[in-house]
Short mmCIF file of C-alpha atoms and ligand atoms in Angstrom, two decimals:
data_model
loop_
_atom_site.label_atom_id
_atom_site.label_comp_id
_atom_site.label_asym_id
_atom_site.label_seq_id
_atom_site.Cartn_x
_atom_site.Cartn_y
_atom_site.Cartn_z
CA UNK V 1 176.32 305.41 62.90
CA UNK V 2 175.08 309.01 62.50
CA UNK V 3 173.57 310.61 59.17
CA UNK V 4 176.99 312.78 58.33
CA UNK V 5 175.04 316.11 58.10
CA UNK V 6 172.69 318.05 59.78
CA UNK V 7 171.09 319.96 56.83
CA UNK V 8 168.48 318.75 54.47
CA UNK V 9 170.68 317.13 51.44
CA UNK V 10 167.95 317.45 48.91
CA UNK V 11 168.36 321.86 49.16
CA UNK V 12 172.04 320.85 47.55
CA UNK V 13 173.09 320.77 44.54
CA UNK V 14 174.18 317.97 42.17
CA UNK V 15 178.18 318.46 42.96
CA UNK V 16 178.01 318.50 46.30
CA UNK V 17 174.94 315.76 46.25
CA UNK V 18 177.69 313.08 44.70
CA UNK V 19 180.16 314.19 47.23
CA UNK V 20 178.03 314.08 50.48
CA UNK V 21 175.21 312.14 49.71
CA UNK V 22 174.09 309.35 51.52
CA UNK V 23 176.86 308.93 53.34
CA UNK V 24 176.98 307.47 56.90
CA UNK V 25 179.69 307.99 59.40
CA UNK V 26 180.78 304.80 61.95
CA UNK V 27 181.90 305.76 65.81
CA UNK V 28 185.26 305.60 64.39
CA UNK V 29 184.71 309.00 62.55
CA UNK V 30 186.51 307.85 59.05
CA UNK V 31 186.94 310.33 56.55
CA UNK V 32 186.07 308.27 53.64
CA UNK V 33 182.85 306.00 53.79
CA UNK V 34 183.75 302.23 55.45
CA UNK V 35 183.13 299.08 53.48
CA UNK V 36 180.58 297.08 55.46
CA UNK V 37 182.16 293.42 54.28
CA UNK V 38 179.42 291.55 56.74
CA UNK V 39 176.90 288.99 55.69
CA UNK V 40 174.61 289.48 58.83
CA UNK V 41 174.50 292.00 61.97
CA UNK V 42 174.16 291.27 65.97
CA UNK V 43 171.48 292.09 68.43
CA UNK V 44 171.10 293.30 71.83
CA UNK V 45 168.99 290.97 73.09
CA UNK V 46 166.32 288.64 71.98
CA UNK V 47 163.47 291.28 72.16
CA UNK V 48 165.91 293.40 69.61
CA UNK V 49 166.14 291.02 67.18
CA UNK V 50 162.41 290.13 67.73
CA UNK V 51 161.43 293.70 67.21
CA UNK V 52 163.84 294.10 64.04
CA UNK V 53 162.31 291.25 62.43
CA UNK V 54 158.85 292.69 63.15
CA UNK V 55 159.79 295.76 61.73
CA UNK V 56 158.97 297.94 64.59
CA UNK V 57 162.86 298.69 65.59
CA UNK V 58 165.25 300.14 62.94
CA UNK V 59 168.26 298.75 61.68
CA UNK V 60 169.85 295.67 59.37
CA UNK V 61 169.12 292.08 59.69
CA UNK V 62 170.98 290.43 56.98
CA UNK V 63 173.10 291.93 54.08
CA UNK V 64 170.91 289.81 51.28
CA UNK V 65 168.17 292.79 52.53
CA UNK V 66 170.25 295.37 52.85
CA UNK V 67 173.59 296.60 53.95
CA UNK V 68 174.96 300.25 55.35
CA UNK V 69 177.53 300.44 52.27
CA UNK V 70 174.80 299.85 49.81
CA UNK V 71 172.53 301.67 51.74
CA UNK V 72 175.00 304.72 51.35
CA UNK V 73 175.16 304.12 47.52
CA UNK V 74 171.70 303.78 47.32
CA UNK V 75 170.97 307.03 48.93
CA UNK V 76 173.51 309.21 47.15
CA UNK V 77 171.89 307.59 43.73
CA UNK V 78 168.51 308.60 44.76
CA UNK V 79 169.69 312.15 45.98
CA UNK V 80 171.07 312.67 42.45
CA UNK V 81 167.81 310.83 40.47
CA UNK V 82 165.60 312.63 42.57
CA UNK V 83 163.75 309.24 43.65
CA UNK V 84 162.28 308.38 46.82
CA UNK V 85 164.00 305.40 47.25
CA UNK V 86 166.72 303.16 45.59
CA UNK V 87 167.09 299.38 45.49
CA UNK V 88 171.06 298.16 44.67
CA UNK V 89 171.17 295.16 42.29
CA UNK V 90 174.05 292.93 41.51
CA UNK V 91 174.25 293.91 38.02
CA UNK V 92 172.46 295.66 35.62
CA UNK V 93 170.20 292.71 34.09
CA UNK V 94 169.40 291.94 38.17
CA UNK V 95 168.16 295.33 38.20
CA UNK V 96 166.00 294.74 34.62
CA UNK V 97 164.52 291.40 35.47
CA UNK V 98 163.96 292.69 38.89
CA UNK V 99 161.89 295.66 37.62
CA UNK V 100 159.66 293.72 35.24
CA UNK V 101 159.20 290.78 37.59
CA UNK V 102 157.45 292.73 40.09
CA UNK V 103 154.68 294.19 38.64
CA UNK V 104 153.86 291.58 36.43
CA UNK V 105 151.87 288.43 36.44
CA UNK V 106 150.91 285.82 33.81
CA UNK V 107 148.66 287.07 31.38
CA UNK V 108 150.04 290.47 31.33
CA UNK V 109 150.98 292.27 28.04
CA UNK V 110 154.37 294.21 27.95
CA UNK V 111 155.06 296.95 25.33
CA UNK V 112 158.75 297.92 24.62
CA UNK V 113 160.43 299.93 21.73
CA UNK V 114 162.49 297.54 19.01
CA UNK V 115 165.65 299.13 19.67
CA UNK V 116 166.64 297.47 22.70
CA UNK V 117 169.85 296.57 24.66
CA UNK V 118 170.45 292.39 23.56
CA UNK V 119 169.43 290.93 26.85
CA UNK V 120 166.62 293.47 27.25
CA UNK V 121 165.16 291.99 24.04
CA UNK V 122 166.31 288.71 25.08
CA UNK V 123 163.45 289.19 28.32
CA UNK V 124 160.90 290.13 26.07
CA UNK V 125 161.08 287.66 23.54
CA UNK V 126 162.56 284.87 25.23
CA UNK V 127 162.11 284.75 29.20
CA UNK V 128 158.81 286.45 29.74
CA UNK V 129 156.38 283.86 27.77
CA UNK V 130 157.39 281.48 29.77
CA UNK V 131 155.78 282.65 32.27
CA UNK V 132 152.69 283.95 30.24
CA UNK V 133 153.47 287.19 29.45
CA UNK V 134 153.42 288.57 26.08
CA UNK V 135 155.39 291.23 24.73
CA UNK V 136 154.81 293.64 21.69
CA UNK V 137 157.88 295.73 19.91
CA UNK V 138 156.97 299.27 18.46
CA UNK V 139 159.51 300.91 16.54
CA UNK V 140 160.84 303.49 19.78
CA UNK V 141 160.21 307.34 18.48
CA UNK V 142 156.79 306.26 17.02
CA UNK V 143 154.64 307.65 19.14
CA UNK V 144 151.25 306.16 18.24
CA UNK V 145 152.39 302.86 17.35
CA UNK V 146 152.76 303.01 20.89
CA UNK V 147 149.62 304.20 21.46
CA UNK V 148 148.37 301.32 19.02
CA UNK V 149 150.20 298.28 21.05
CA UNK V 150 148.48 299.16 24.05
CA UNK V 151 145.73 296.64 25.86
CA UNK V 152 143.51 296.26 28.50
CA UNK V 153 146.49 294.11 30.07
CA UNK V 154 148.76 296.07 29.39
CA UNK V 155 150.86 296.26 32.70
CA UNK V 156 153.85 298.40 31.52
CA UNK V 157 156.06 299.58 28.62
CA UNK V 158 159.96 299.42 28.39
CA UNK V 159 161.73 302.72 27.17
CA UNK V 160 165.37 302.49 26.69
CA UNK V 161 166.62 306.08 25.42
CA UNK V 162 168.72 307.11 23.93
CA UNK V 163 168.08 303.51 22.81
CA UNK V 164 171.50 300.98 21.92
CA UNK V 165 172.98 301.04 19.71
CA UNK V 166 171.69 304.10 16.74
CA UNK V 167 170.77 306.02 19.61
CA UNK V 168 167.08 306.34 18.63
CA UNK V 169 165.12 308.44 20.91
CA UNK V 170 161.53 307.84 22.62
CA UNK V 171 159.28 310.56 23.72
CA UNK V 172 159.09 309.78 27.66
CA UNK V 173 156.87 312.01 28.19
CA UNK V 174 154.58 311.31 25.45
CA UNK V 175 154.67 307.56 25.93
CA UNK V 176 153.88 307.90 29.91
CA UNK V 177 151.26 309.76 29.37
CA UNK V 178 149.40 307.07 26.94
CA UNK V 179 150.89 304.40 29.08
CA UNK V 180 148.87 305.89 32.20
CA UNK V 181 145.91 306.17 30.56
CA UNK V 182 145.76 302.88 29.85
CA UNK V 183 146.53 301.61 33.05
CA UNK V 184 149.96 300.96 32.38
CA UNK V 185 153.59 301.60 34.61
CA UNK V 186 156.45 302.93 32.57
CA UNK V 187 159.84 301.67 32.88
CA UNK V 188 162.70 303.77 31.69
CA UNK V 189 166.50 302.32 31.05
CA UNK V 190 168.27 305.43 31.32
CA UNK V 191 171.88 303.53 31.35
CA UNK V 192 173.02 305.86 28.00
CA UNK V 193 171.71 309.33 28.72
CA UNK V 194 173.02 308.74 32.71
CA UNK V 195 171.16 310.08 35.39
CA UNK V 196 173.25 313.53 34.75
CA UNK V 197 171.86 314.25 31.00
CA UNK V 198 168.28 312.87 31.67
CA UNK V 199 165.71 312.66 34.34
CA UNK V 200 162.96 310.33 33.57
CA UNK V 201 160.68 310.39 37.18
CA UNK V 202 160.44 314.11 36.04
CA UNK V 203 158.91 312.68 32.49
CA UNK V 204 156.18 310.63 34.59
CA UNK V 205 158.59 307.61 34.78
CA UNK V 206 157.54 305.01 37.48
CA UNK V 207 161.03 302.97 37.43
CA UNK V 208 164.22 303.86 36.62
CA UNK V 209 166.74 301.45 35.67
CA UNK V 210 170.52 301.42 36.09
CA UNK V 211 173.55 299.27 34.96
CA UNK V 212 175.65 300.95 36.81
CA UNK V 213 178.55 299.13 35.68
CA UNK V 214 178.70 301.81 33.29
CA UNK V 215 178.49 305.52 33.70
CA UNK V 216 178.14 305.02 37.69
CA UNK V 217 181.47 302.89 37.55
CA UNK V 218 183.02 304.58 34.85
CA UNK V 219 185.68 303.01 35.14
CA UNK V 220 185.89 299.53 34.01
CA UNK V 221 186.06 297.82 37.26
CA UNK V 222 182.62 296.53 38.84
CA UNK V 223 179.11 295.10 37.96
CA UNK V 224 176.19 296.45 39.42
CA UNK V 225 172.46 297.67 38.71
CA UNK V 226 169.71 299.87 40.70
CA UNK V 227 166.10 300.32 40.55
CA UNK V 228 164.22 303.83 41.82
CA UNK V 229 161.23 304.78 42.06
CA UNK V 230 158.46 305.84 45.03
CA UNK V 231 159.18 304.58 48.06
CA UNK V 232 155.96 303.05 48.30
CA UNK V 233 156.42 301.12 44.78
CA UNK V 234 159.36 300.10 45.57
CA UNK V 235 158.21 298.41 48.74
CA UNK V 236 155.24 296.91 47.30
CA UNK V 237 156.83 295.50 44.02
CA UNK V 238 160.48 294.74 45.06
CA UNK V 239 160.85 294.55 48.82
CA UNK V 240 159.88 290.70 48.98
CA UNK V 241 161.40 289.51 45.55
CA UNK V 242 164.84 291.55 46.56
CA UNK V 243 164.71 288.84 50.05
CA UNK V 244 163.85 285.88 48.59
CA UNK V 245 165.57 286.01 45.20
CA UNK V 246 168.82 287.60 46.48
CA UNK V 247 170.00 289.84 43.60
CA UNK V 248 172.17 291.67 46.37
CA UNK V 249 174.69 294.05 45.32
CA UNK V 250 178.27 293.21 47.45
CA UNK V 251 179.23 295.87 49.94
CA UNK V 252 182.90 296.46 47.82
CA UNK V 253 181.28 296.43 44.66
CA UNK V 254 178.61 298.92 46.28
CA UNK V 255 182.04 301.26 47.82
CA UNK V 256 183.33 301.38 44.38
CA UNK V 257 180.15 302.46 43.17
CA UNK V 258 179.73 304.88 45.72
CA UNK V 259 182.96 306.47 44.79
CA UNK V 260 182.03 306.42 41.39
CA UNK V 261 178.85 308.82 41.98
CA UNK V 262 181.63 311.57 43.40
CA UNK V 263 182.92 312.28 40.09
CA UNK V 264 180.24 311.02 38.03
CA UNK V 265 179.14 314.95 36.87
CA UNK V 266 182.53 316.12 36.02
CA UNK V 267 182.98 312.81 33.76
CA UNK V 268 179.98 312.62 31.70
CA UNK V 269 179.86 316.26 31.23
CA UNK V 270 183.35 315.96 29.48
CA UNK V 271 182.90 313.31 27.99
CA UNK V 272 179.76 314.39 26.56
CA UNK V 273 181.65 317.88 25.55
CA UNK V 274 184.24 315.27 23.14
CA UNK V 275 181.80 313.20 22.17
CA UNK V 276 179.90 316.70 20.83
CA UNK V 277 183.20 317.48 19.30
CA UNK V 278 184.16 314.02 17.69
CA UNK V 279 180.57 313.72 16.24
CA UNK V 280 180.76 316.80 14.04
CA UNK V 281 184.24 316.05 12.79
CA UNK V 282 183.04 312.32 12.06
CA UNK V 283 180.08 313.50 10.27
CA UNK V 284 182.05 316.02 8.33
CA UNK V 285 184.51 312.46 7.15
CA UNK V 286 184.05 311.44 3.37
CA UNK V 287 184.52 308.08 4.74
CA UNK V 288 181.48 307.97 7.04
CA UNK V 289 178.20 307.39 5.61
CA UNK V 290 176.03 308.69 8.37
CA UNK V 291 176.83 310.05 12.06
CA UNK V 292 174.30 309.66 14.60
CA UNK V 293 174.48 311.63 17.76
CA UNK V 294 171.39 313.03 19.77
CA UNK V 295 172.90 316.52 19.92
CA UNK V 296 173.18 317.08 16.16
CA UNK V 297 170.60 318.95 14.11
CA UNK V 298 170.39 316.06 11.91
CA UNK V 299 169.27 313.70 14.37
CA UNK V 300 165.92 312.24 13.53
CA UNK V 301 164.57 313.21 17.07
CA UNK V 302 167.51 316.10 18.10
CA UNK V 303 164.40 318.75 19.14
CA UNK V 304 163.01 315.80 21.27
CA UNK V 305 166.40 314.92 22.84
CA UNK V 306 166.97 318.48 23.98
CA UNK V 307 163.54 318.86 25.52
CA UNK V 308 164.40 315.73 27.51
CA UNK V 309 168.06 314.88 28.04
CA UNK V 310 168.43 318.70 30.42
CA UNK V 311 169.50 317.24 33.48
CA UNK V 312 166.67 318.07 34.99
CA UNK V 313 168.01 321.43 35.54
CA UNK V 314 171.26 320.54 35.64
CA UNK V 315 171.74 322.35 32.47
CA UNK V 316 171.80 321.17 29.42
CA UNK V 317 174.81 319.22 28.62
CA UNK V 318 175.05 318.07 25.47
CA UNK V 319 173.95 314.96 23.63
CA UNK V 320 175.94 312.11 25.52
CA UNK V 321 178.81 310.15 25.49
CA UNK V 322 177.72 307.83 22.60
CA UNK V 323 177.84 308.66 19.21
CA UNK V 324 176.93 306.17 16.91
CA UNK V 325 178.39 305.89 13.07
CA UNK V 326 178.07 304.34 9.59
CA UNK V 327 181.04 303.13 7.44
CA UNK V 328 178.87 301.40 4.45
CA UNK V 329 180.11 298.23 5.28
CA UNK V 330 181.78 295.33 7.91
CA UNK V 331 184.79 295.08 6.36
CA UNK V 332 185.27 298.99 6.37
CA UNK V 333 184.17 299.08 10.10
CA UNK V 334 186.63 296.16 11.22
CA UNK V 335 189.31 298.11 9.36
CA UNK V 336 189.15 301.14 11.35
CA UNK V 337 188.41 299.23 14.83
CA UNK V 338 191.25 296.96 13.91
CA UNK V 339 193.30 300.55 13.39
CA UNK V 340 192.53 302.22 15.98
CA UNK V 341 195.18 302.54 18.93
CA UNK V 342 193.96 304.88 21.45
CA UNK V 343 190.47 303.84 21.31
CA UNK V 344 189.83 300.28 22.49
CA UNK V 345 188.10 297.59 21.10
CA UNK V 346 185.08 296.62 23.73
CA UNK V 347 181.48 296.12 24.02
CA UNK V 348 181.10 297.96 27.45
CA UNK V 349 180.21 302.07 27.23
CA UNK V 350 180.49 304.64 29.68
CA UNK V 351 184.07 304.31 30.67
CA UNK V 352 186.89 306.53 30.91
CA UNK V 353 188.38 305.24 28.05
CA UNK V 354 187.43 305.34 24.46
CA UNK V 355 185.66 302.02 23.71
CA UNK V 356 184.54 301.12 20.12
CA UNK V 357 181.96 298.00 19.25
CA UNK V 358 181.11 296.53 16.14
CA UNK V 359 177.28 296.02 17.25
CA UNK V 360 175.82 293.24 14.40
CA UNK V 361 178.89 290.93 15.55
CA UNK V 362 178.73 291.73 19.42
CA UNK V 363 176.12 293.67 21.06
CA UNK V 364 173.39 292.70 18.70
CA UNK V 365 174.80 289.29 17.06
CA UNK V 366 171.71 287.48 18.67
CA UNK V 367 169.11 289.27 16.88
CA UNK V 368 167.98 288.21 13.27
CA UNK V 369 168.87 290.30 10.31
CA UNK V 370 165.18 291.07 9.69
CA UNK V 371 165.02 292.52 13.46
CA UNK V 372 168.20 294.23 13.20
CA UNK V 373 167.25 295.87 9.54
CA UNK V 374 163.51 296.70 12.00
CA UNK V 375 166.13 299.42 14.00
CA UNK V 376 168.11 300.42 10.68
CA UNK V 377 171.08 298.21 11.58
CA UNK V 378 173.64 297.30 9.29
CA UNK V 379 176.87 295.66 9.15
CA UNK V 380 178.62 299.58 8.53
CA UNK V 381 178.07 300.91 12.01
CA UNK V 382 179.88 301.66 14.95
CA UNK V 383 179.13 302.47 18.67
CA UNK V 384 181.86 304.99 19.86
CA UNK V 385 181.94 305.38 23.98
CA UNK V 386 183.45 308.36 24.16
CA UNK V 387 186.10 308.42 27.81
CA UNK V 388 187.90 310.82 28.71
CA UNK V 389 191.12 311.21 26.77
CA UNK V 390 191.71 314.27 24.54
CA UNK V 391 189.57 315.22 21.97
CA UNK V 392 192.73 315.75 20.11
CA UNK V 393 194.50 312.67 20.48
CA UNK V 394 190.82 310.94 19.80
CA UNK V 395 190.39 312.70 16.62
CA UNK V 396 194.16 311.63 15.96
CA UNK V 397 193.04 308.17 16.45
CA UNK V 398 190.07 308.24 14.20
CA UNK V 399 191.35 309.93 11.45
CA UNK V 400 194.23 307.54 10.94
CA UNK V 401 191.96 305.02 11.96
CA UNK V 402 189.84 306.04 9.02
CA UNK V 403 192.11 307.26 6.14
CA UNK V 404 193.01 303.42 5.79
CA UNK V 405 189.78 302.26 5.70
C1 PLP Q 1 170.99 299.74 28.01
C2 PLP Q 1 171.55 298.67 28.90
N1 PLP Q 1 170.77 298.14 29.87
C3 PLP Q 1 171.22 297.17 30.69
C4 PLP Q 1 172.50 296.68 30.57
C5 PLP Q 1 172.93 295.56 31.47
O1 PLP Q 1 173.87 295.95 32.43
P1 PLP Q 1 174.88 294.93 33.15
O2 PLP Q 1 175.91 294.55 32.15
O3 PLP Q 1 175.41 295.71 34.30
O4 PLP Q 1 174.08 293.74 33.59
C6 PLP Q 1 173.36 297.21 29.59
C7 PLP Q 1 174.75 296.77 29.38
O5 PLP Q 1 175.25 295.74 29.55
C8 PLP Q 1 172.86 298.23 28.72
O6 PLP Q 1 173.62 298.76 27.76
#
């Protein structure tokens, strides 16, 4: 296998970085990138494999390590996050748990904002004190009860933003830079801006975290996480827990994945565009209480969302693909997903088509009202994932959706 170009990828620019990156060419010169379906790879002789194992010859050993078609996703992934390096997980939890695991021990103290994805949450307060690590939630765009949670053992904080499901933003920046002080690593899950709209390594991220079963995919079809960082993190924290706990991403679901990245610009930018478009006509609805989206004035933290969710100079593109509304109450909001018949009823995001979720019955049934109520949570809203069907026939949908609510 040779690298496909000669010239340094990392001069090009996002298009062309989805389209060419990482990708690896076999003797039989295919156009499109080959799925590697093997569990394990052959050597030349004894002193090959001797030297492979030792580290001191390049190449694969066994595809619970690593693999050339996840090798190729994870280098176009890391080409477009601008990371060093990029670890493939089998989904996007694999990716999560992975992340935390290795840097932490027992007695270390996690910070994370209160607004979190379900099983996110579900780490914090359920899986991590059993091993002895404790976990503090701040409410996300406070910055110094951030600030406040900190400890001496504090090993790292948690940001997911924008966060699931009111789209509540954290200041990345801000919240690295008190993290570091204190000794601290910062972990970003960046599954809802996508790595197109924000660029956390360039906020003084150490970790970024991907489900890419949503954006990356976009299209419904496979599971799969990553985790990026430094090279040199990435070896120390994950490189032994990746071999002996086998969270391995499979080679097909790693080719679909691949081909995902090649369009993955085009689709969030439009979808972004819509859901900019659909947010300002929901807002303007008599029937909808309040309409969150990060690229309204009247989000709580819209100046803060445009400083961060650029691209990292990709231009900036809007406010993402989420938008996030109140109808008052559940019976309202079951009325106009039980309406709707373009949009789909789903708890997935990211996809090409519309999705809808009712988050207090789905997404966030397993947290108590109290919690919920913490993150402003009520029984009215609604978590639009805005695809990539007209704006017009969307706002067709909604409208009807909502005039017989
Ligand atoms: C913010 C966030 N993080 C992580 C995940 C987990 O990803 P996966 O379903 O690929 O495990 C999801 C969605 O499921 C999510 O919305």
């Amino acid at each position: 296998m040779a690298d496909r170009d000669n010239e340094d990828p990392s001069g090009w620019d996002v298009a062309t970085r989805l389209v060419h990156g990482g990708s690896l060419r076999s003797s039989f010169g295919e156009t499109a990138e080959a799925i590697f379906l093997t569990q394990g790879y052959i050597y030349d002789s004894a002193e090959s494999a001797d030297a492979r194992f030792a580290g001191t010859e390049p190449g694969f050993i066994y595809s619970r390590y690593a693999n050339p078609t996840v090798r190729m996703f994870e280098d176009r992934l890391a080409l477009l996050e601008g990371a060093e390096a990029c670890r493939a997980q089998a989904t996007g939890m694999a990716a999560v748990h992975l992340a935390l695991m290795g840097l932490l021990r027992a007695g270390d103290h996690v910070v994370a904002g209160q607004a979190l994805f379900g099983s996110n949450r579900w780490l914090m307060n359920n899986w991590l004190p059993r091993f002895g690590i404790e976990a503090t939630m701040v409410p996300a765009s406070d910055l110094e009860a951030w600030k406040a949670a900190l400890r001496p053992n504090t090993k790292l904080v948690l940001i997911e933003s924008p966060a699931n499901p009111l789209l509540e933003i954290t200041d990345i920046e801000g919240v690295a830079q008190l993290a570091h002080a204190a000794g601290a690593k910062v972990l970003v899950d960046n599954v809802f801006a996508s790595p197109i709209l924000q660029k956390p390594l360039m906020l003084g991220a150490d970790v970024v975290i991907y489900s890419a079963t949503k954006h990356i995919d976009g299209q419904g079809r496979v599971l799969g996480g990553a985790v990026l960082g430094a090279q040199a993190l990435l070896e120390d924290a994950y490189r032994d827990p990746i071999r002996h706990t086998g969270p391995a991403l499979s080679p097909f679901n790693a080719w679909v994945l691949l081909n995902g990245l090649v369009t993955l610009d085009l689709r969030v930018r439009r979808q972004s565009e819509t859901a900019a478009i659909l947010a300002d006509r929901l807002a303007g609805h008599p029937k909808v209480v309040t309409c969150r989206y990060p690229g309204r004035k009247d989000h709580p933290q819209h100046e803060l969302a445009r400083r961060q969710m650029t691209g990292g100079g990709n231009a900036m593109i809007g406010g993402g693909t989420l938008i996030a509304f109140d109808l008052g109450n559940q019976a309202r909001a079951f009325n106009v997903l039980n309406a709707l018949k373009i949009i789909d009823i789903s708890n997935n995001l990211g996809d090409a088509r519309s999705l809808a979720t009712h988050p207090t019955t789905t997404t966030h049934r397993a947290m108590t009202e109290e919690q919920r109520l913490e993150i402003g949570l009520t029984a009215g809203w609604v978590r639009l994932s805005v695809g990539l069907e007209s704006a017009a026939d969307l706002w067709r949908d909604l409208e009807r959706a909502l005039a017989g609510a």
